[in-house]
XYZ file of C-alpha atoms in Angstrom:
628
model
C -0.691 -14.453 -46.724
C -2.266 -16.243 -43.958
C -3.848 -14.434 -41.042
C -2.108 -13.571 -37.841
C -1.636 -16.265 -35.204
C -3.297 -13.800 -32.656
C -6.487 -14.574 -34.843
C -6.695 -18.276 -35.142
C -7.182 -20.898 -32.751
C -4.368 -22.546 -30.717
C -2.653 -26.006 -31.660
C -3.567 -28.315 -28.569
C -0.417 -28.564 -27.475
C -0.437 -25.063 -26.515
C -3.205 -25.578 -23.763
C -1.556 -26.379 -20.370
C 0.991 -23.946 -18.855
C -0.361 -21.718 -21.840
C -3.702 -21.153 -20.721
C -2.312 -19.390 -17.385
C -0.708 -16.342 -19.622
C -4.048 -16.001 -21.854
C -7.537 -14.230 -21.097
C -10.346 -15.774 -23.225
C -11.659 -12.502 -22.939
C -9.115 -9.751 -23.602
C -6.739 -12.157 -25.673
C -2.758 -12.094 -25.583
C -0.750 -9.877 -24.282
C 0.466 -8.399 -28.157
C 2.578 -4.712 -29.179
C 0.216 -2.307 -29.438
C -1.070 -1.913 -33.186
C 0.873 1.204 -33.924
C 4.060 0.843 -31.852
C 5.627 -1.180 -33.965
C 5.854 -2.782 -37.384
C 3.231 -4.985 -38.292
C 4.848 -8.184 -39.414
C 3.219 -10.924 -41.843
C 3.051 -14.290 -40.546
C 2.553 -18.063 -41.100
C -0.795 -19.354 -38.712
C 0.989 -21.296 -35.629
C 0.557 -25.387 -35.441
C 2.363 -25.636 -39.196
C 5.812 -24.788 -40.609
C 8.208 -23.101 -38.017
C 9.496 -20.476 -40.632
C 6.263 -17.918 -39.394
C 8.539 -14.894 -40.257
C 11.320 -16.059 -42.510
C 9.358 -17.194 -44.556
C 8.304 -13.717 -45.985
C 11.839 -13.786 -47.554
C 12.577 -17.122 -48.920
C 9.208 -18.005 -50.257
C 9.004 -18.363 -54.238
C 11.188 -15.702 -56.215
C 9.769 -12.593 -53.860
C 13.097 -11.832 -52.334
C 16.082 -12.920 -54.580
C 18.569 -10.948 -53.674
C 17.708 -11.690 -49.916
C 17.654 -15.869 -50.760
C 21.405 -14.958 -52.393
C 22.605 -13.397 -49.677
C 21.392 -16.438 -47.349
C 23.314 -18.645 -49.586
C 26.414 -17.014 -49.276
C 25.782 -16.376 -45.811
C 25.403 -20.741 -45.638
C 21.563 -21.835 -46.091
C 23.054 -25.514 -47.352
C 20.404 -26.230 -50.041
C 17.226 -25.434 -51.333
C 15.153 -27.049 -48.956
C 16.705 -25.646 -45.890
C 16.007 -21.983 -47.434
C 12.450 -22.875 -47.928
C 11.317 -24.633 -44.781
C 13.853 -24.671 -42.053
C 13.003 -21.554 -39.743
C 15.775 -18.892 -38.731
C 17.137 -18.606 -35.233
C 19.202 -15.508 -33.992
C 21.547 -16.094 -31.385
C 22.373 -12.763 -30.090
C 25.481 -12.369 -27.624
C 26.670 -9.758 -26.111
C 29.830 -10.605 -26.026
C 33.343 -8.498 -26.227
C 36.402 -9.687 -24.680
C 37.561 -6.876 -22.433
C 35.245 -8.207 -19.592
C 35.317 -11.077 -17.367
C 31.417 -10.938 -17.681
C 31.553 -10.918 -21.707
C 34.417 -12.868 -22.500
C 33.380 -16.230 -22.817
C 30.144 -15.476 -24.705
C 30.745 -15.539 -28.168
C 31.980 -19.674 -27.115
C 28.784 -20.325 -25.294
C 26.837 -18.837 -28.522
C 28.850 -21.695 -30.700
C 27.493 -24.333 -28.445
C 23.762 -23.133 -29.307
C 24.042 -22.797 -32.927
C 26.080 -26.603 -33.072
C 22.766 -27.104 -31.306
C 20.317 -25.194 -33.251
C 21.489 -26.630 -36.652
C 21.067 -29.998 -34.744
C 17.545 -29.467 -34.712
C 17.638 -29.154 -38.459
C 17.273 -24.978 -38.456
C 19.154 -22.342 -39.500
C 21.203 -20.306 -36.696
C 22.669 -16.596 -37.149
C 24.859 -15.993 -34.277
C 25.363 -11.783 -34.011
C 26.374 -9.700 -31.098
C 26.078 -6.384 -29.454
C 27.312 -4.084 -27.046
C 28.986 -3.859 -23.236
C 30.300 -1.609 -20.933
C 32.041 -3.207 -17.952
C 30.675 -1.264 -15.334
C 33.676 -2.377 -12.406
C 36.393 -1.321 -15.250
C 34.332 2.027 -15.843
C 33.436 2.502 -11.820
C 34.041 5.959 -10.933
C 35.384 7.283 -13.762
C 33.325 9.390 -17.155
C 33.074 5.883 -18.640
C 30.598 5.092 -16.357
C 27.736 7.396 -17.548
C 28.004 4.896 -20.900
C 26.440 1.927 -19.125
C 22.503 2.476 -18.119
C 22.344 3.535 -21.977
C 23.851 0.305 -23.100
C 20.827 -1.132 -21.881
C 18.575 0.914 -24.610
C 21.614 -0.432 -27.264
C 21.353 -3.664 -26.741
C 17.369 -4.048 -26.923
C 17.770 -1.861 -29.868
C 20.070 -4.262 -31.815
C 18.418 -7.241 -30.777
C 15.408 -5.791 -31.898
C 16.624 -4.488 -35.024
C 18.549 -7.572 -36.466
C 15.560 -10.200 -35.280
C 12.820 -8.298 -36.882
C 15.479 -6.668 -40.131
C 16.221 -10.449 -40.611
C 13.016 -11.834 -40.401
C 14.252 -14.166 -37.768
C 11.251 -16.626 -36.358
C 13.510 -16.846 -32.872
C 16.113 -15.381 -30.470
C 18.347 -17.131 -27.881
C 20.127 -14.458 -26.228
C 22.895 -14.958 -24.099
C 23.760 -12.138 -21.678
C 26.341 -12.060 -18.999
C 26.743 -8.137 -17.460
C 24.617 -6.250 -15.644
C 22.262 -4.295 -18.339
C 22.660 -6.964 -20.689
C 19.734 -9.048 -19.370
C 17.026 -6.296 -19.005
C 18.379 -5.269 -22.201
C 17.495 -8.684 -24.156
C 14.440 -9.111 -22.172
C 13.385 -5.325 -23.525
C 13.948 -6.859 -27.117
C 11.708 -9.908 -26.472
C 9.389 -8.073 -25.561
C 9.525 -5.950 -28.679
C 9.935 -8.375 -30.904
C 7.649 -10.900 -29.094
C 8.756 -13.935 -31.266
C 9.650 -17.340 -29.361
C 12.535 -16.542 -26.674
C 14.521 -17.596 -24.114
C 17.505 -16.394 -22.437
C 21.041 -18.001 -21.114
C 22.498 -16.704 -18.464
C 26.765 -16.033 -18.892
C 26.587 -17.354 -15.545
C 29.020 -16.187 -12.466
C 32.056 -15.980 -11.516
C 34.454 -18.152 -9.166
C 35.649 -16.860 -6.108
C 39.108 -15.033 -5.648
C 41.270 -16.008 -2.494
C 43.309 -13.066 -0.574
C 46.175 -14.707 1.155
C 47.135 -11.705 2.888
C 43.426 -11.181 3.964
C 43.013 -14.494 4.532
C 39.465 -14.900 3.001
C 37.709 -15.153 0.341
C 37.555 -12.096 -2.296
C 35.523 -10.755 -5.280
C 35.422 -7.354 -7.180
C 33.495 -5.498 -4.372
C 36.584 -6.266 -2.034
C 38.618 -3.956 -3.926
C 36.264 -1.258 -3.521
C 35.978 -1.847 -0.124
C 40.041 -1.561 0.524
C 40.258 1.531 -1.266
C 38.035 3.209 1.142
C 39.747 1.399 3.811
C 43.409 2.136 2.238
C 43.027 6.223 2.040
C 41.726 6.110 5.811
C 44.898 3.721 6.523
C 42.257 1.183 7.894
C 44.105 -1.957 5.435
C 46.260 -4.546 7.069
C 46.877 -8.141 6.287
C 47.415 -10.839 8.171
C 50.900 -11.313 7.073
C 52.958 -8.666 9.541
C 55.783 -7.795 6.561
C 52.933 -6.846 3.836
C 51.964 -3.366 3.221
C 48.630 -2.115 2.864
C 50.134 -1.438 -1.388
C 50.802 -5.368 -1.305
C 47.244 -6.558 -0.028
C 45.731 -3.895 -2.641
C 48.461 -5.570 -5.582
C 47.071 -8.878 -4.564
C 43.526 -8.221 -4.701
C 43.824 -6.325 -7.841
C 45.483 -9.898 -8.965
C 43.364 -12.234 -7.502
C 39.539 -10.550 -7.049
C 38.722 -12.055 -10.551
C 40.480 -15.484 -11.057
C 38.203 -16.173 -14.475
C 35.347 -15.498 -16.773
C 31.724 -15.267 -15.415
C 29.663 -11.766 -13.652
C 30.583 -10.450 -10.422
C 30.386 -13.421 -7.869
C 27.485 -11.698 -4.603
C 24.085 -10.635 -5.377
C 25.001 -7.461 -7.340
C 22.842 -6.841 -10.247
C 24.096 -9.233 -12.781
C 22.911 -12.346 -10.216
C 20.112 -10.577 -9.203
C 18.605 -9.810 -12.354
C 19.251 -13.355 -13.697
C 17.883 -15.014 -10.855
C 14.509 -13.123 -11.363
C 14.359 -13.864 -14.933
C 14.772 -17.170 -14.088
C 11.479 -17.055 -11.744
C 9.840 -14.938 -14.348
C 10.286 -18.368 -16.641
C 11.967 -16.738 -18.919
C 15.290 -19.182 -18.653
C 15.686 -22.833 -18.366
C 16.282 -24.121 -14.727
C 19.305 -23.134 -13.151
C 20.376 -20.684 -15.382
C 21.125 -18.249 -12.953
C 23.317 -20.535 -10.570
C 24.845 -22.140 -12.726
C 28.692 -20.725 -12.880
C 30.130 -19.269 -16.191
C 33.338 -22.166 -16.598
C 31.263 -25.005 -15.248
C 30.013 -28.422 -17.497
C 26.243 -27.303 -16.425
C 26.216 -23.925 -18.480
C 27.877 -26.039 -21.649
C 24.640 -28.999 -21.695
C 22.432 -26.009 -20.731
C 23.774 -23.859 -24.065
C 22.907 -27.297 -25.846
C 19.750 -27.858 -24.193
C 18.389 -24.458 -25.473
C 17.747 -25.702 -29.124
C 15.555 -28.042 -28.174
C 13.678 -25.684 -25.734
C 13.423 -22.906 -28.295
C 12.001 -25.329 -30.848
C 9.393 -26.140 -28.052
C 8.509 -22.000 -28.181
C 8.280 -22.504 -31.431
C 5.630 -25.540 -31.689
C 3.815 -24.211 -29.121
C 3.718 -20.742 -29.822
C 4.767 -19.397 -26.602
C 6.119 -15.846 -26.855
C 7.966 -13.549 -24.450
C 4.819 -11.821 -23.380
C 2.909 -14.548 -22.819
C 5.437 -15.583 -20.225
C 6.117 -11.616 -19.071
C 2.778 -11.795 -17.128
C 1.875 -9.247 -13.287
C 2.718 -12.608 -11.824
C 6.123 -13.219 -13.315
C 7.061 -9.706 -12.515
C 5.785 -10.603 -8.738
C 7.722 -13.657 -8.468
C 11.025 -11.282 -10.013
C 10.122 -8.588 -6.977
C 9.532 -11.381 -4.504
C 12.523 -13.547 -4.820
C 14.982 -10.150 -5.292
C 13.432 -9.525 -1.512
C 14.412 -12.938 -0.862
C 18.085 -12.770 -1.949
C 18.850 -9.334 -1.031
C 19.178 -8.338 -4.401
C 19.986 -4.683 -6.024
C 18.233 -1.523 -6.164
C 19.060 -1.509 -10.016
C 16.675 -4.515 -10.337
C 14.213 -2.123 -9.499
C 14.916 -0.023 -12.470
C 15.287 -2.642 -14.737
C 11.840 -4.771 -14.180
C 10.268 -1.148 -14.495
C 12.085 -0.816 -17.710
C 10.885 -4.776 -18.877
C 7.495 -3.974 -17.525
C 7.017 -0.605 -19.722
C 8.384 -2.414 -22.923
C 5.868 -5.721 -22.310
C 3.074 -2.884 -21.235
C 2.687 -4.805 -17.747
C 1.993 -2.505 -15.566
C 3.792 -2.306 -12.532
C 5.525 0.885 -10.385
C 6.818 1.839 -7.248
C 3.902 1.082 -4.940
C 3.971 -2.642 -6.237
C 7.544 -2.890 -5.334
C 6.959 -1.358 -1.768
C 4.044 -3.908 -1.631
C 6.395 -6.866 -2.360
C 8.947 -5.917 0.306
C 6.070 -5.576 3.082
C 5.240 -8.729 2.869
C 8.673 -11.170 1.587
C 10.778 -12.059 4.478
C 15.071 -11.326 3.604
C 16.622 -14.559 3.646
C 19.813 -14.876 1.719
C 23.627 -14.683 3.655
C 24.827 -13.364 -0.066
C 26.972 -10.497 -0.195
C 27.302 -7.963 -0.630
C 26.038 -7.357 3.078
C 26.359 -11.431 3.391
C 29.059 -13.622 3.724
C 28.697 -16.291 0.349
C 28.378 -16.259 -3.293
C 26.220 -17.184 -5.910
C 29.032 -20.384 -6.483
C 28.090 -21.263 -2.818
C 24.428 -21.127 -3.180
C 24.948 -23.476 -6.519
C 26.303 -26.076 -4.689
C 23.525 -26.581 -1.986
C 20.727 -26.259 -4.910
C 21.009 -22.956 -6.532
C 18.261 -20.398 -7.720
C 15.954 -23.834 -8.782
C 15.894 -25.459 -4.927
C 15.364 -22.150 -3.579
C 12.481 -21.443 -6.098
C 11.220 -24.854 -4.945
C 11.087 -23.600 -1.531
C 9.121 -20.244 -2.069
C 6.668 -22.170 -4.579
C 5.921 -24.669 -1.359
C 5.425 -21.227 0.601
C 2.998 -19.768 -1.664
C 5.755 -16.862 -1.939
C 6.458 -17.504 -5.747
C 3.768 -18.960 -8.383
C 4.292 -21.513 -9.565
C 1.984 -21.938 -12.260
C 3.471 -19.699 -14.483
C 4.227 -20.930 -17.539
C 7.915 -20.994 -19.035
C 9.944 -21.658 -22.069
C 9.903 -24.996 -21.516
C 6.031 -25.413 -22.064
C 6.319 -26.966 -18.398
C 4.822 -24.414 -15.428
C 7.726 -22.430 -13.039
C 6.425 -25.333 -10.329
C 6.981 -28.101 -12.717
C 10.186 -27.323 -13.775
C 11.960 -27.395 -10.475
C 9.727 -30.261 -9.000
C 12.597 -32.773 -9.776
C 15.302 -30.625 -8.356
C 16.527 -31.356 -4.581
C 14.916 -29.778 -2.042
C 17.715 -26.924 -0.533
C 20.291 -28.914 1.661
C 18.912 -28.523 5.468
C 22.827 -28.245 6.798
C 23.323 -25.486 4.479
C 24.330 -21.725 6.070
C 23.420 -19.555 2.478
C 19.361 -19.387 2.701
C 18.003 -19.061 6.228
C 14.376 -20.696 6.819
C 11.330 -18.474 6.615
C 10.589 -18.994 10.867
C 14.136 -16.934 11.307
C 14.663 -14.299 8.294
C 17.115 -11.810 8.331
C 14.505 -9.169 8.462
C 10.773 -9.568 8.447
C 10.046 -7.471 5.206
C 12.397 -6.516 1.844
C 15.483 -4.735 2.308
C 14.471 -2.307 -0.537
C 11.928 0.246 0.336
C 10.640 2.414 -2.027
C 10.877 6.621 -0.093
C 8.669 9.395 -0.437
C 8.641 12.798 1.047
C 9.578 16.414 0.569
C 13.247 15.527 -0.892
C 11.662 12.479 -3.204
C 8.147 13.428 -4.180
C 8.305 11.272 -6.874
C 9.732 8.267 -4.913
C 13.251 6.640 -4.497
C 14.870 3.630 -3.770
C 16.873 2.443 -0.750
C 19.033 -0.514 0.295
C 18.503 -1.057 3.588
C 19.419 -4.657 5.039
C 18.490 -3.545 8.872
C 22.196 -4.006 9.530
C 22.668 -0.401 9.556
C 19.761 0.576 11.368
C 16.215 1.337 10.551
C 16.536 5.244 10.141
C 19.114 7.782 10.016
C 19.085 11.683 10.527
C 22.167 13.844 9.875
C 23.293 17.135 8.421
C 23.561 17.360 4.631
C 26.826 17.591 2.948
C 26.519 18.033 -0.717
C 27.991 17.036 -3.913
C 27.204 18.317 -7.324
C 29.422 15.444 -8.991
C 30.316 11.873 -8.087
C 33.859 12.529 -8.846
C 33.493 15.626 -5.956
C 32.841 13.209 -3.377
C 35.195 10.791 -4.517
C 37.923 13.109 -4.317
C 36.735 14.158 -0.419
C 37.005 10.364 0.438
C 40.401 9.494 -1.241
C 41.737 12.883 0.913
C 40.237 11.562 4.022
C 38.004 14.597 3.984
C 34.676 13.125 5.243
C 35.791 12.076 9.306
C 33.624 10.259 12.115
C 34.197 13.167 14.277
C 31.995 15.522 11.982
C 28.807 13.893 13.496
C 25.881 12.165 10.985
C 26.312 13.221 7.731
C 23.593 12.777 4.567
C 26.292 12.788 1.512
C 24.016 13.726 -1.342
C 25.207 13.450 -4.577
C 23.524 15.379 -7.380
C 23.252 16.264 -11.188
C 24.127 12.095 -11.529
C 20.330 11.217 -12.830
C 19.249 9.913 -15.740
C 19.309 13.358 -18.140
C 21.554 15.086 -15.769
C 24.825 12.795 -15.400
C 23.484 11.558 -17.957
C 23.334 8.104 -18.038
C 22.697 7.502 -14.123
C 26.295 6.470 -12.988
C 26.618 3.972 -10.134
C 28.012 5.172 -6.627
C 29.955 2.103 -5.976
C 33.052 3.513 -5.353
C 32.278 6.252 -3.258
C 29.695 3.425 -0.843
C 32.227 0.831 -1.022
C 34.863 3.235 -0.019
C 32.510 4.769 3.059
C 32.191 0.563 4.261
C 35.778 -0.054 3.683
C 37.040 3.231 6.076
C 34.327 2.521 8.263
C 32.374 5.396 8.289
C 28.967 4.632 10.085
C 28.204 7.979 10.320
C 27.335 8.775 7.109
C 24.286 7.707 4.739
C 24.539 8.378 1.047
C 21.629 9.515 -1.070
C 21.998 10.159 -5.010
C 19.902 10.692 -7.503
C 22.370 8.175 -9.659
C 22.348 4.433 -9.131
C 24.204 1.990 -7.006
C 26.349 -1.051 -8.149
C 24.410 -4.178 -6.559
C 27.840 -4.661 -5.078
C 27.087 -1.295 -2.485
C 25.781 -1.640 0.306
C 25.389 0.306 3.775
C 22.741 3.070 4.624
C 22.152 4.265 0.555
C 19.387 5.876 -0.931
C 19.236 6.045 -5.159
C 17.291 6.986 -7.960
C 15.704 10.156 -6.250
C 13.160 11.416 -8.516
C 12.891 14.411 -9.560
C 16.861 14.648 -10.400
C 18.703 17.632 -9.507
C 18.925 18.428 -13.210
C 15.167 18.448 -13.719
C 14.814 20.987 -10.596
C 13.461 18.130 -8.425
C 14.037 19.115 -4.400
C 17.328 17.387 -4.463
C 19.072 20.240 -6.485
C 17.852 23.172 -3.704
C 19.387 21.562 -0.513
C 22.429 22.851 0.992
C 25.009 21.988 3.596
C 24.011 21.764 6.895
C 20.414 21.020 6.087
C 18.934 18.436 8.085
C 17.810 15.383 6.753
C 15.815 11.709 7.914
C 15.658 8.657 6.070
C 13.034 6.044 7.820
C 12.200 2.602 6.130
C 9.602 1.747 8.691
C 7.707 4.985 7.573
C 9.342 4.826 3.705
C 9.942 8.679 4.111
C 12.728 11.156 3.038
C 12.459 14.725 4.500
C 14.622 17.715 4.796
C 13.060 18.393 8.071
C 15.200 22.028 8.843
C 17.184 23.870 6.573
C 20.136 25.947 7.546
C 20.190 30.047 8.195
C 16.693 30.234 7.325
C 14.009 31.821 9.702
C 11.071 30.354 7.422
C 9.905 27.099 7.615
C 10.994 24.043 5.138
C 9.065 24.303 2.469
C 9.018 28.470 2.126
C 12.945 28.230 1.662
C 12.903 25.383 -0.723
C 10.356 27.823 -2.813
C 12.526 30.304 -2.188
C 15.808 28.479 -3.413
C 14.054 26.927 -6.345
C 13.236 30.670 -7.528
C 17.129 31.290 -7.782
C 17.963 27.922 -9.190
C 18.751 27.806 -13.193
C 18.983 24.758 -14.846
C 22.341 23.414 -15.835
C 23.520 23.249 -19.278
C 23.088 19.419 -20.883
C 26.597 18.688 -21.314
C 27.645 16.305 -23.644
C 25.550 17.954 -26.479
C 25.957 15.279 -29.113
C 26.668 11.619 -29.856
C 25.290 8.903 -27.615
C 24.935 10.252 -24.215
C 23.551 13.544 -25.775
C 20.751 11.631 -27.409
C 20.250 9.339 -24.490
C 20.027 12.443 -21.881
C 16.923 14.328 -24.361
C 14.740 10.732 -24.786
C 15.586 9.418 -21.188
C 12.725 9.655 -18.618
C 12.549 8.982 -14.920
C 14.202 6.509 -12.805
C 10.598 5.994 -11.157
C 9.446 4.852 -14.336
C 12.329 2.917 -15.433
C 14.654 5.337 -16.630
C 13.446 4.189 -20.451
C 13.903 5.897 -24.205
C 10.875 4.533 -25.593
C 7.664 5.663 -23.838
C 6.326 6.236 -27.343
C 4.274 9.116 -28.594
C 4.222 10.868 -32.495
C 7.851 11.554 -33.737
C 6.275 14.286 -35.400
């Protein structure tokens, strides 16, 4: 068998955007020899079928070249020398985000067998997080994450597949494929399920999307919910936007995670132009699903693999243009999690680095007032890319899956229309720096994230009131139990981390609710996550969790606590009925703390909660290590 690629020279064709991703004196970016199987291939610059050809060569693999057949290799020829593409999905239909999918996967493979190749479409898993919100079907999403790059993984490299199109639409389903590539690390690109269409609330008179239900619950139990229309009750608007928040297929419509995490994969050049704007039901996504075959084909020639492309700088331009757009603090989580698997290394001080210096720009909600359908239609992801490359903000000479650099690809796009209200100009940002700041102090010593737009305030200091359970707090909300007459209040909500919830539920009902009743008294910190659809004075992914005996699972109510994002400190600066200072009665309480018990024991989550680490480091399964 020929050698590896890795140790022969480049075709030519490789060289230009190429040469960006590759040190002449350090080599590629490959796995690590002993992480992961160490797969024979064909030399690049000759026959496409590198890996699948280890199968249907000569008589080695009969029963694998009968199997083909029947699976619909056409003829001799085509089992010999046309390479294998996997086009993985993850589609399911009980999901707006999902649903449409498994269509957008037949448009590639028409398009892949176009190309004269051979295209496997397979699937894998989703959780709809805004179905699951709130409830014990919640802790199933972070971990679908881990599922999906494990299936991906497991059927490309099982297969022997020398590609993978994968086509995610929910929130973990496009770190998830991007973990994959980077395990795999055979040619790649991703398509985006794209987003949703706006609802319309007659009775509210506006525009609507999934976080607007949220947001009227909260304002529903603290009778806060009226519609325009005098004769409608408060039970009528909530009917209607129940009916009308999600009029079709496509990811939740603001810059919640779905949108934010395709819009940086798209800068990380990852995705063809415009993947991320361009809206699930619209004629754009269709010739984009058909453009992909000849794109991947392109990989393919020209050797260019995921970790080639999943370079410091992409991961800068991810972090810069999240700043930008006001994405989510899960984003943060998830490039951690893609940066670990492509062993890039990146952590918390890089993010707080990236937010110093990118200005907030975006009008997006959730704190904004327009969608990622709006900012489509004066340019989408591509003009605003085009701006931030003119900037210096984003590089772009990255190279892509298009063999074209990040800067080429959008040079032909318009520039973003000057009328337009979405993306405001650099001279007059929303804020000067990021609107996620990255906390440390004596309640986070191993950092957290916050959202923090400015709208709310810079800082915030109140009493803690705490919460060993999201569903605790949810109940207090839904009873009207947490009032603006109590004074500032820090709502913590514990034993929701990684290992102890486990799987790191997001807070969205319980911060939508808080915006909805209109309680500006109150910040909420968690060691959980938040939807990208929360917003308000929120603090996540508090490291240590409660369940790992971090400082989070000793404070009680009535201990004071700040939160400053000019400083990027957390602090229980007094505790309650204590004589001693801070930090004596925290070593005090931790004394008397016991762990709790891991509950569930088996199946998924139990599994999930023992090989889980830190949100600080991505909240990831496979940090590596001897199994035995």
């Amino acid at each position: 068998m020929a050698p590896h690629a890795d140790e022969t020279p480049r075709a030519p064709s490789a060289t230009t955007a190429m040469d960006h991703a590759n040190d002449v004196q350090t080599g590629r970016n490959e796995p690590k020899h002993d992480d992961y199987i160490q797969w024979k291939t064909l030399p690049p610059g000759g026959p496409l079928n590198r890996w699948s050809h280890a199968l249907t060569r000569e008589h080695d693999f009969p029963g694998a070249q009968a199997m083909l057949y029947a699976a619909g290799v056409p003829n001799e020829d085509m089992m010999k020398n046309a390479p294998q593409v996997g086009i993985a999905t993850v589609w399911w239909e009980g999901n707006a985000c999902n649903t449409h999918l498994l269509e957008l996967g037949r448009v590639v493979k028409r398009a892949v067998e176009k190309e004269n190749m051979l295209a496997w479409q397979f699937n894998t898993v989703g959780v709809s997080d805004a179905i699951t919100m709130g409830g014990e079907g919640m802790r199933y999403s972070l971990q679908t994450r881990e599922v999906i790059a494990d299936s991906i993984e497991t059927v490309t490299c099982a297969q022997h597949h020398d590609a993978n199109i994968s086509i995610p639409g929910c929130d973990k389903n496009m770190p998830g494929v991007i973990m994959a590539a980077a395990r795999h690390n055979r040619p790649f690109l991703m398509i985006y399920g794209g987003t949703i269409k706006k609802g319309h609330s007659d009775l509210l008179g506006e525009d609507i999307n999934i976080s607007t239900c949220y947001e009227a619950a909260g304002a529903y139990a603290y009778n806060r919910l009226q519609s325009k229309c005098q004769t409608a009750t408060p039970s009528e608007v909530m009917t209607e936007l129940e009916r009308k928040a999600c009029p079709g297929a496509g990811a939740c419509g603001g810059m919640y995670t779905a949108n934010t995490m395709a819009t940086a994969i798209e800068a990380m050049g990852l995705t063809l132009p415009g993947s991320s704007s361009h809206p699930a039901e619209s004629p754009e996504k269709m010739r984009e699903c058909e453009r992909a075959a000849t794109a991947i084909r392109t990989c393919m020639e020209r050797d260019i693999r995921p970790r080639d492309l999943m370079s410091r700088a992409a991961f800068e331009n991810a972090l810069v243009l999240t700043m930008v757009l006001g994405g989510s603090t899960n984003g943060i989580l998830h490039f951690l999690a893609m940066a670990s698997s492509a062993d890039v290394p990146l952590t918390l001080d890089d993010v707080q680095r990236t937010s110093n210096r990118t200005p907030y720009l975006a009008d997006l909600a959730p704190s904004g007032k327009h969608y990622m359908e709006d900012l489509c239609k004066v340019g989408g992801t591509p003009s605003v890319l085009k701006m931030l490359i003119a900037a210096g903000l984003i590089d772009g000479s990255i190279p892509t899956v298009t063999g074209k650099t990040l800067a080429e690809n959008v040079a032909s796009w318009p520039a973003l229309d000057p009328g337009q209200k979405i993306i405001r100009p650099l001279s007059n940002p929303i804020k000067k720096s990021g609107h996620l700041r990255v906390l440390y102090g004596n309640f986070a010593p191993g950092g957290a994230v916050a959202k923090i737009t400015g709208k709310e305030g810079l800082s915030f200091t109140g009493r803690a009131r705490v919460f060993d359970k999201e569903v605790q707090l949810n109940d207090a909300l839904t009873r009207g139990a947490i009032r603006r007459d109590e004074g500032n209040q820090v709502l913590i909500v514990r034993y929701e981390g990684p290992k102890g919830g486990p799987g790191m539920p997001e807070q969205l009902k319980a911060s939508a609710a808080i915006m909805g009743a209109g309680l500006t008294n109150v910040a909420l910190v968690t060691d959980g996550r938040y939807s990208g659809a929360s917003h308000g004075f929120i603090v996540g992914h508090v490291v240590p969790e409660a369940a790992m005996g971090g400082p989070i699972a000793l404070v009680r109510d009535g201990d004071v606590i700040t939160i400053d994002a000019v400083t990027n400190r957390i602090d229980i600066v007094s505790v309650v009925d204590a004589d001693q200072d801070v930090e004596q009665e925290l070593e005090r309480r931790r004394r008397e703390w016991t762990p709790p018990k891991m509950r569930p024991m088996r199946g998924v989550l139990g599994k999930y909660a023992r090989l889980v680490g830190d949100a600080s480091h991505g909240a990831v399964t496979d940090l590596g290590g001897s199994a035995w």
